[in-house]
Amino acid sequence: MGHALDDEKALLRRELFQRRKEAAANAPEAGRYVAERIARDIPLPIEAPISGFWPMGSEIDIRPLLEQLNGKGHPVGLPVVAHKSAPLIFRRWQTGDNLVSGGFGTSIPDPNQPEIEPRVLFVPLLAFDRQGYRLGYGGGFYDRTLERLRRIGPRLAVGVAFAAQEVAEVPRDRYDQKLDVIVTEQEVISIDMKKVGRT
């Protein structure tokens, strides 16, 4: 069962890498549309710490969102791999900060920047379905991270993607953490918006 699931995910990853690459070429303004939808449709807790991601390859560019939220007083963190089998940590980023290489094509804040614990996480992905499941890159980092943070307290996990990355059903197992909301350049898909509040 485990090997079959791994093979199914690997096959889907190859297909979705190509699909996402085409979507990025066809929708260069997608990141701006996402930022507008989030500002209009998702009432984030005031000044709550949030985590985002610096776009890598054909990932949707959410830098407009990060700058928008930073300007509204939200502490923003970017993901850093601490250890291969550990949850991610998030180091503080502010508009205008220079980033350094984090390996594997990632850009991360300076190691001297403080860690933050996000209440809202904007999560990259390769594929998503309308049940709230996502397909990542295979390292399990976000699953471990969400599992740890949710044990501590409520979190809002928001998947951010191109609409073209939707699939009928993401192959999954018991370790896969669900997203609460998915935002694309075309719509906001609510899985569990009860976690959202202004306080």
mmCIF file of C-alpha atoms in Angstrom:
data_model
loop_
_atom_site.group_PDB
_atom_site.id
_atom_site.type_symbol
_atom_site.label_atom_id
_atom_site.label_comp_id
_atom_site.label_asym_id
_atom_site.label_seq_id
_atom_site.Cartn_x
_atom_site.Cartn_y
_atom_site.Cartn_z
ATOM 1 C CA MET A 1 0.000 0.000 0.000
ATOM 2 C CA GLY A 2 2.789 2.413 0.977
ATOM 3 C CA HIS A 3 4.809 1.885 -2.186
ATOM 4 C CA ALA A 4 1.705 2.097 -4.376
ATOM 5 C CA LEU A 5 0.753 5.420 -2.775
ATOM 6 C CA ASP A 6 4.288 6.741 -3.212
ATOM 7 C CA ASP A 7 4.237 5.767 -6.888
ATOM 8 C CA GLU A 8 0.841 7.409 -7.384
ATOM 9 C CA LYS A 9 2.064 10.627 -5.790
ATOM 10 C CA ALA A 10 5.285 10.609 -7.836
ATOM 11 C CA LEU A 11 3.330 10.229 -11.071
ATOM 12 C CA LEU A 12 0.990 13.064 -10.113
ATOM 13 C CA ARG A 13 3.926 15.297 -9.171
ATOM 14 C CA ARG A 14 5.465 14.932 -12.624
ATOM 15 C CA GLU A 15 2.173 15.846 -14.267
ATOM 16 C CA LEU A 16 1.507 18.796 -11.950
ATOM 17 C CA PHE A 17 4.976 20.301 -12.263
ATOM 18 C CA GLN A 18 4.292 20.685 -15.978
ATOM 19 C CA ARG A 19 0.730 21.881 -15.443
ATOM 20 C CA ARG A 20 1.869 24.499 -12.940
ATOM 21 C CA LYS A 21 4.643 25.685 -15.249
ATOM 22 C CA GLU A 22 2.084 26.303 -17.993
ATOM 23 C CA ALA A 23 -0.292 28.041 -15.567
ATOM 24 C CA ALA A 24 2.478 30.377 -14.382
ATOM 25 C CA ALA A 25 3.240 31.356 -17.974
ATOM 26 C CA ASN A 26 -0.435 31.964 -18.746
ATOM 27 C CA ALA A 27 -1.314 33.899 -15.575
ATOM 28 C CA PRO A 28 1.589 36.209 -14.629
ATOM 29 C CA GLU A 29 -0.710 38.421 -12.502
ATOM 30 C CA ALA A 30 -2.124 35.521 -10.460
ATOM 31 C CA GLY A 31 -0.287 36.522 -7.282
ATOM 32 C CA ARG A 32 -1.860 39.982 -7.325
ATOM 33 C CA TYR A 33 -5.341 38.505 -7.805
ATOM 34 C CA VAL A 34 -4.733 36.140 -4.880
ATOM 35 C CA ALA A 35 -3.714 39.054 -2.641
ATOM 36 C CA GLU A 36 -6.899 40.925 -3.597
ATOM 37 C CA ARG A 37 -9.114 37.904 -2.882
ATOM 38 C CA ILE A 38 -7.544 37.291 0.505
ATOM 39 C CA ALA A 39 -7.913 40.952 1.503
ATOM 40 C CA ARG A 40 -11.578 40.903 0.470
ATOM 41 C CA ASP A 41 -12.772 37.423 1.458
ATOM 42 C CA ILE A 42 -10.650 36.077 4.336
ATOM 43 C CA PRO A 43 -10.901 38.072 7.595
ATOM 44 C CA LEU A 44 -7.519 37.357 9.127
ATOM 45 C CA PRO A 45 -7.014 37.932 12.873
ATOM 46 C CA ILE A 46 -5.668 41.448 13.430
ATOM 47 C CA GLU A 47 -1.851 41.545 13.420
ATOM 48 C CA ALA A 48 -1.668 37.756 13.781
ATOM 49 C CA PRO A 49 1.730 36.253 12.899
ATOM 50 C CA ILE A 50 1.609 34.689 9.446
ATOM 51 C CA SER A 51 3.941 32.549 7.367
ATOM 52 C CA GLY A 52 4.324 32.674 3.626
ATOM 53 C CA PHE A 53 6.839 31.428 1.111
ATOM 54 C CA TRP A 54 9.224 33.005 -1.357
ATOM 55 C CA PRO A 55 8.286 31.737 -4.847
ATOM 56 C CA MET A 56 10.559 29.047 -6.234
ATOM 57 C CA GLY A 57 10.423 27.995 -9.866
ATOM 58 C CA SER A 58 6.852 28.114 -11.139
ATOM 59 C CA GLU A 59 5.231 28.552 -7.721
ATOM 60 C CA ILE A 60 2.590 31.239 -7.589
ATOM 61 C CA ASP A 61 4.193 34.548 -6.610
ATOM 62 C CA ILE A 62 2.638 35.638 -3.306
ATOM 63 C CA ARG A 63 5.094 38.465 -2.658
ATOM 64 C CA PRO A 64 2.310 41.052 -3.189
ATOM 65 C CA LEU A 65 0.366 39.313 -0.399
ATOM 66 C CA LEU A 66 3.349 39.212 1.960
ATOM 67 C CA GLU A 67 4.055 42.914 1.435
ATOM 68 C CA GLN A 68 0.368 43.742 1.889
ATOM 69 C CA LEU A 69 0.114 41.829 5.174
ATOM 70 C CA ASN A 70 3.448 43.139 6.457
ATOM 71 C CA GLY A 71 2.167 46.656 5.815
ATOM 72 C CA LYS A 72 -0.943 45.906 7.896
ATOM 73 C CA GLY A 73 1.125 44.959 10.930
ATOM 74 C CA HIS A 74 1.275 41.184 10.560
ATOM 75 C CA PRO A 75 4.655 39.703 11.540
ATOM 76 C CA VAL A 76 5.674 37.617 8.511
ATOM 77 C CA GLY A 77 7.843 34.512 8.607
ATOM 78 C CA LEU A 78 9.392 32.506 5.782
ATOM 79 C CA PRO A 79 10.040 28.752 6.079
ATOM 80 C CA VAL A 80 13.444 27.365 6.922
ATOM 81 C CA VAL A 81 14.366 23.673 6.944
ATOM 82 C CA ALA A 82 15.954 22.976 10.324
ATOM 83 C CA HIS A 83 16.508 19.233 9.821
ATOM 84 C CA LYS A 84 15.404 16.806 7.138
ATOM 85 C CA SER A 85 12.866 15.032 9.358
ATOM 86 C CA ALA A 86 11.864 18.002 11.543
ATOM 87 C CA PRO A 87 9.014 20.511 11.237
ATOM 88 C CA LEU A 88 9.824 23.800 9.543
ATOM 89 C CA ILE A 89 10.783 26.877 11.492
ATOM 90 C CA PHE A 90 9.818 30.373 10.341
ATOM 91 C CA ARG A 91 12.178 33.337 10.481
ATOM 92 C CA ARG A 92 10.999 36.938 10.441
ATOM 93 C CA TRP A 93 10.915 38.763 7.103
ATOM 94 C CA GLN A 94 10.017 42.386 6.424
ATOM 95 C CA THR A 95 9.536 44.215 3.153
ATOM 96 C CA GLY A 96 12.912 45.178 1.755
ATOM 97 C CA ASP A 97 14.917 42.537 3.613
ATOM 98 C CA ASN A 98 17.626 40.743 1.685
ATOM 99 C CA LEU A 99 17.355 36.945 1.600
ATOM 100 C CA VAL A 100 20.064 34.309 1.535
ATOM 101 C CA SER A 101 20.193 30.897 -0.108
ATOM 102 C CA GLY A 102 18.593 28.134 1.909
ATOM 103 C CA GLY A 103 19.687 25.367 -0.445
ATOM 104 C CA PHE A 104 17.581 23.444 -2.975
ATOM 105 C CA GLY A 105 16.687 26.699 -4.748
ATOM 106 C CA THR A 106 15.052 28.281 -1.687
ATOM 107 C CA SER A 107 15.503 31.844 -0.423
ATOM 108 C CA ILE A 108 15.332 32.384 3.332
ATOM 109 C CA PRO A 109 15.775 35.229 5.837
ATOM 110 C CA ASP A 110 19.143 35.868 7.432
ATOM 111 C CA PRO A 111 19.830 33.248 10.161
ATOM 112 C CA ASN A 112 20.029 36.075 12.710
ATOM 113 C CA GLN A 113 16.378 36.969 12.169
ATOM 114 C CA PRO A 114 14.124 35.836 15.043
ATOM 115 C CA GLU A 115 11.769 32.888 14.734
ATOM 116 C CA ILE A 116 8.026 33.476 14.702
ATOM 117 C CA GLU A 117 5.200 31.036 15.364
ATOM 118 C CA PRO A 118 2.517 31.622 12.712
ATOM 119 C CA ARG A 119 -1.182 31.552 13.481
ATOM 120 C CA VAL A 120 -1.985 31.688 9.765
ATOM 121 C CA LEU A 121 0.083 29.716 7.241
ATOM 122 C CA PHE A 122 0.058 30.346 3.503
ATOM 123 C CA VAL A 123 1.190 27.051 2.041
ATOM 124 C CA PRO A 124 2.672 26.206 -1.386
ATOM 125 C CA LEU A 125 1.626 23.060 -3.207
ATOM 126 C CA LEU A 126 1.664 21.105 -6.442
ATOM 127 C CA ALA A 127 -1.942 19.870 -6.417
ATOM 128 C CA PHE A 128 -5.075 20.310 -4.322
ATOM 129 C CA ASP A 129 -8.579 18.921 -4.134
ATOM 130 C CA ARG A 130 -11.835 20.315 -2.753
ATOM 131 C CA GLN A 131 -11.641 18.145 0.333
ATOM 132 C CA GLY A 132 -8.697 20.309 1.455
ATOM 133 C CA TYR A 133 -5.845 17.912 0.732
ATOM 134 C CA ARG A 134 -2.644 19.028 -0.954
ATOM 135 C CA LEU A 135 0.211 17.339 -2.745
ATOM 136 C CA GLY A 136 3.581 18.801 -1.815
ATOM 137 C CA TYR A 137 7.092 17.953 -2.900
ATOM 138 C CA GLY A 138 7.433 14.748 -0.919
ATOM 139 C CA GLY A 139 9.457 15.884 2.085
ATOM 140 C CA GLY A 140 6.494 16.000 4.466
ATOM 141 C CA PHE A 141 7.650 19.317 5.945
ATOM 142 C CA TYR A 142 4.300 21.080 5.977
ATOM 143 C CA ASP A 143 2.463 18.010 7.264
ATOM 144 C CA ARG A 144 4.868 17.769 10.213
ATOM 145 C CA THR A 145 4.707 21.515 10.776
ATOM 146 C CA LEU A 146 0.916 21.739 10.755
ATOM 147 C CA GLU A 147 0.600 18.693 12.989
ATOM 148 C CA ARG A 148 2.955 20.273 15.563
ATOM 149 C CA LEU A 149 1.361 23.722 15.473
ATOM 150 C CA ARG A 150 -2.188 22.386 15.655
ATOM 151 C CA ARG A 151 -1.299 20.476 18.803
ATOM 152 C CA ILE A 152 -0.370 23.818 20.395
ATOM 153 C CA GLY A 153 -3.440 25.776 19.304
ATOM 154 C CA PRO A 154 -5.782 26.715 16.421
ATOM 155 C CA ARG A 155 -4.143 27.482 13.080
ATOM 156 C CA LEU A 156 -5.494 28.540 9.729
ATOM 157 C CA ALA A 157 -3.777 26.746 6.835
ATOM 158 C CA VAL A 158 -4.366 28.437 3.490
ATOM 159 C CA GLY A 159 -3.207 26.679 0.332
ATOM 160 C CA VAL A 160 -2.234 29.077 -2.454
ATOM 161 C CA ALA A 161 -2.162 27.848 -6.040
ATOM 162 C CA PHE A 162 -3.150 28.360 -9.635
ATOM 163 C CA ALA A 163 -6.652 27.123 -10.438
ATOM 164 C CA ALA A 164 -5.064 24.713 -12.932
ATOM 165 C CA GLN A 165 -3.483 22.791 -10.040
ATOM 166 C CA GLU A 166 -6.830 21.367 -8.907
ATOM 167 C CA VAL A 167 -7.330 17.609 -9.192
ATOM 168 C CA ALA A 168 -10.353 15.436 -8.427
ATOM 169 C CA GLU A 169 -8.669 13.718 -5.488
ATOM 170 C CA VAL A 170 -5.197 13.987 -4.001
ATOM 171 C CA PRO A 171 -3.756 10.579 -3.011
ATOM 172 C CA ARG A 172 -3.265 10.668 0.745
ATOM 173 C CA ASP A 173 -2.600 8.757 3.940
ATOM 174 C CA ARG A 174 -3.182 9.360 7.650
ATOM 175 C CA TYR A 175 -0.181 11.681 7.949
ATOM 176 C CA ASP A 176 -1.493 14.236 5.442
ATOM 177 C CA GLN A 177 -2.779 17.436 7.055
ATOM 178 C CA LYS A 178 -5.816 19.151 5.558
ATOM 179 C CA LEU A 179 -5.914 22.767 4.480
ATOM 180 C CA ASP A 180 -8.677 25.018 5.835
ATOM 181 C CA VAL A 181 -8.939 27.281 2.796
ATOM 182 C CA ILE A 182 -7.556 27.235 -0.750
ATOM 183 C CA VAL A 183 -7.104 30.443 -2.726
ATOM 184 C CA THR A 184 -6.473 30.619 -6.466
ATOM 185 C CA GLU A 185 -6.491 33.501 -8.905
ATOM 186 C CA GLN A 186 -10.126 32.575 -9.635
ATOM 187 C CA GLU A 187 -11.766 31.781 -6.280
ATOM 188 C CA VAL A 188 -11.625 31.133 -2.552
ATOM 189 C CA ILE A 189 -12.485 27.531 -1.639
ATOM 190 C CA SER A 190 -13.578 27.233 1.986
ATOM 191 C CA ILE A 191 -12.988 23.880 3.662
ATOM 192 C CA ASP A 192 -13.232 24.996 7.309
ATOM 193 C CA MET A 193 -13.543 28.756 7.705
ATOM 194 C CA LYS A 194 -14.719 28.464 11.331
ATOM 195 C CA LYS A 195 -11.114 29.016 12.407
ATOM 196 C CA VAL A 196 -11.090 32.499 10.930
ATOM 197 C CA GLY A 197 -11.767 35.424 13.229
ATOM 198 C CA ARG A 198 -10.830 39.042 13.728
ATOM 199 C CA THR A 199 -9.716 38.708 17.330
#
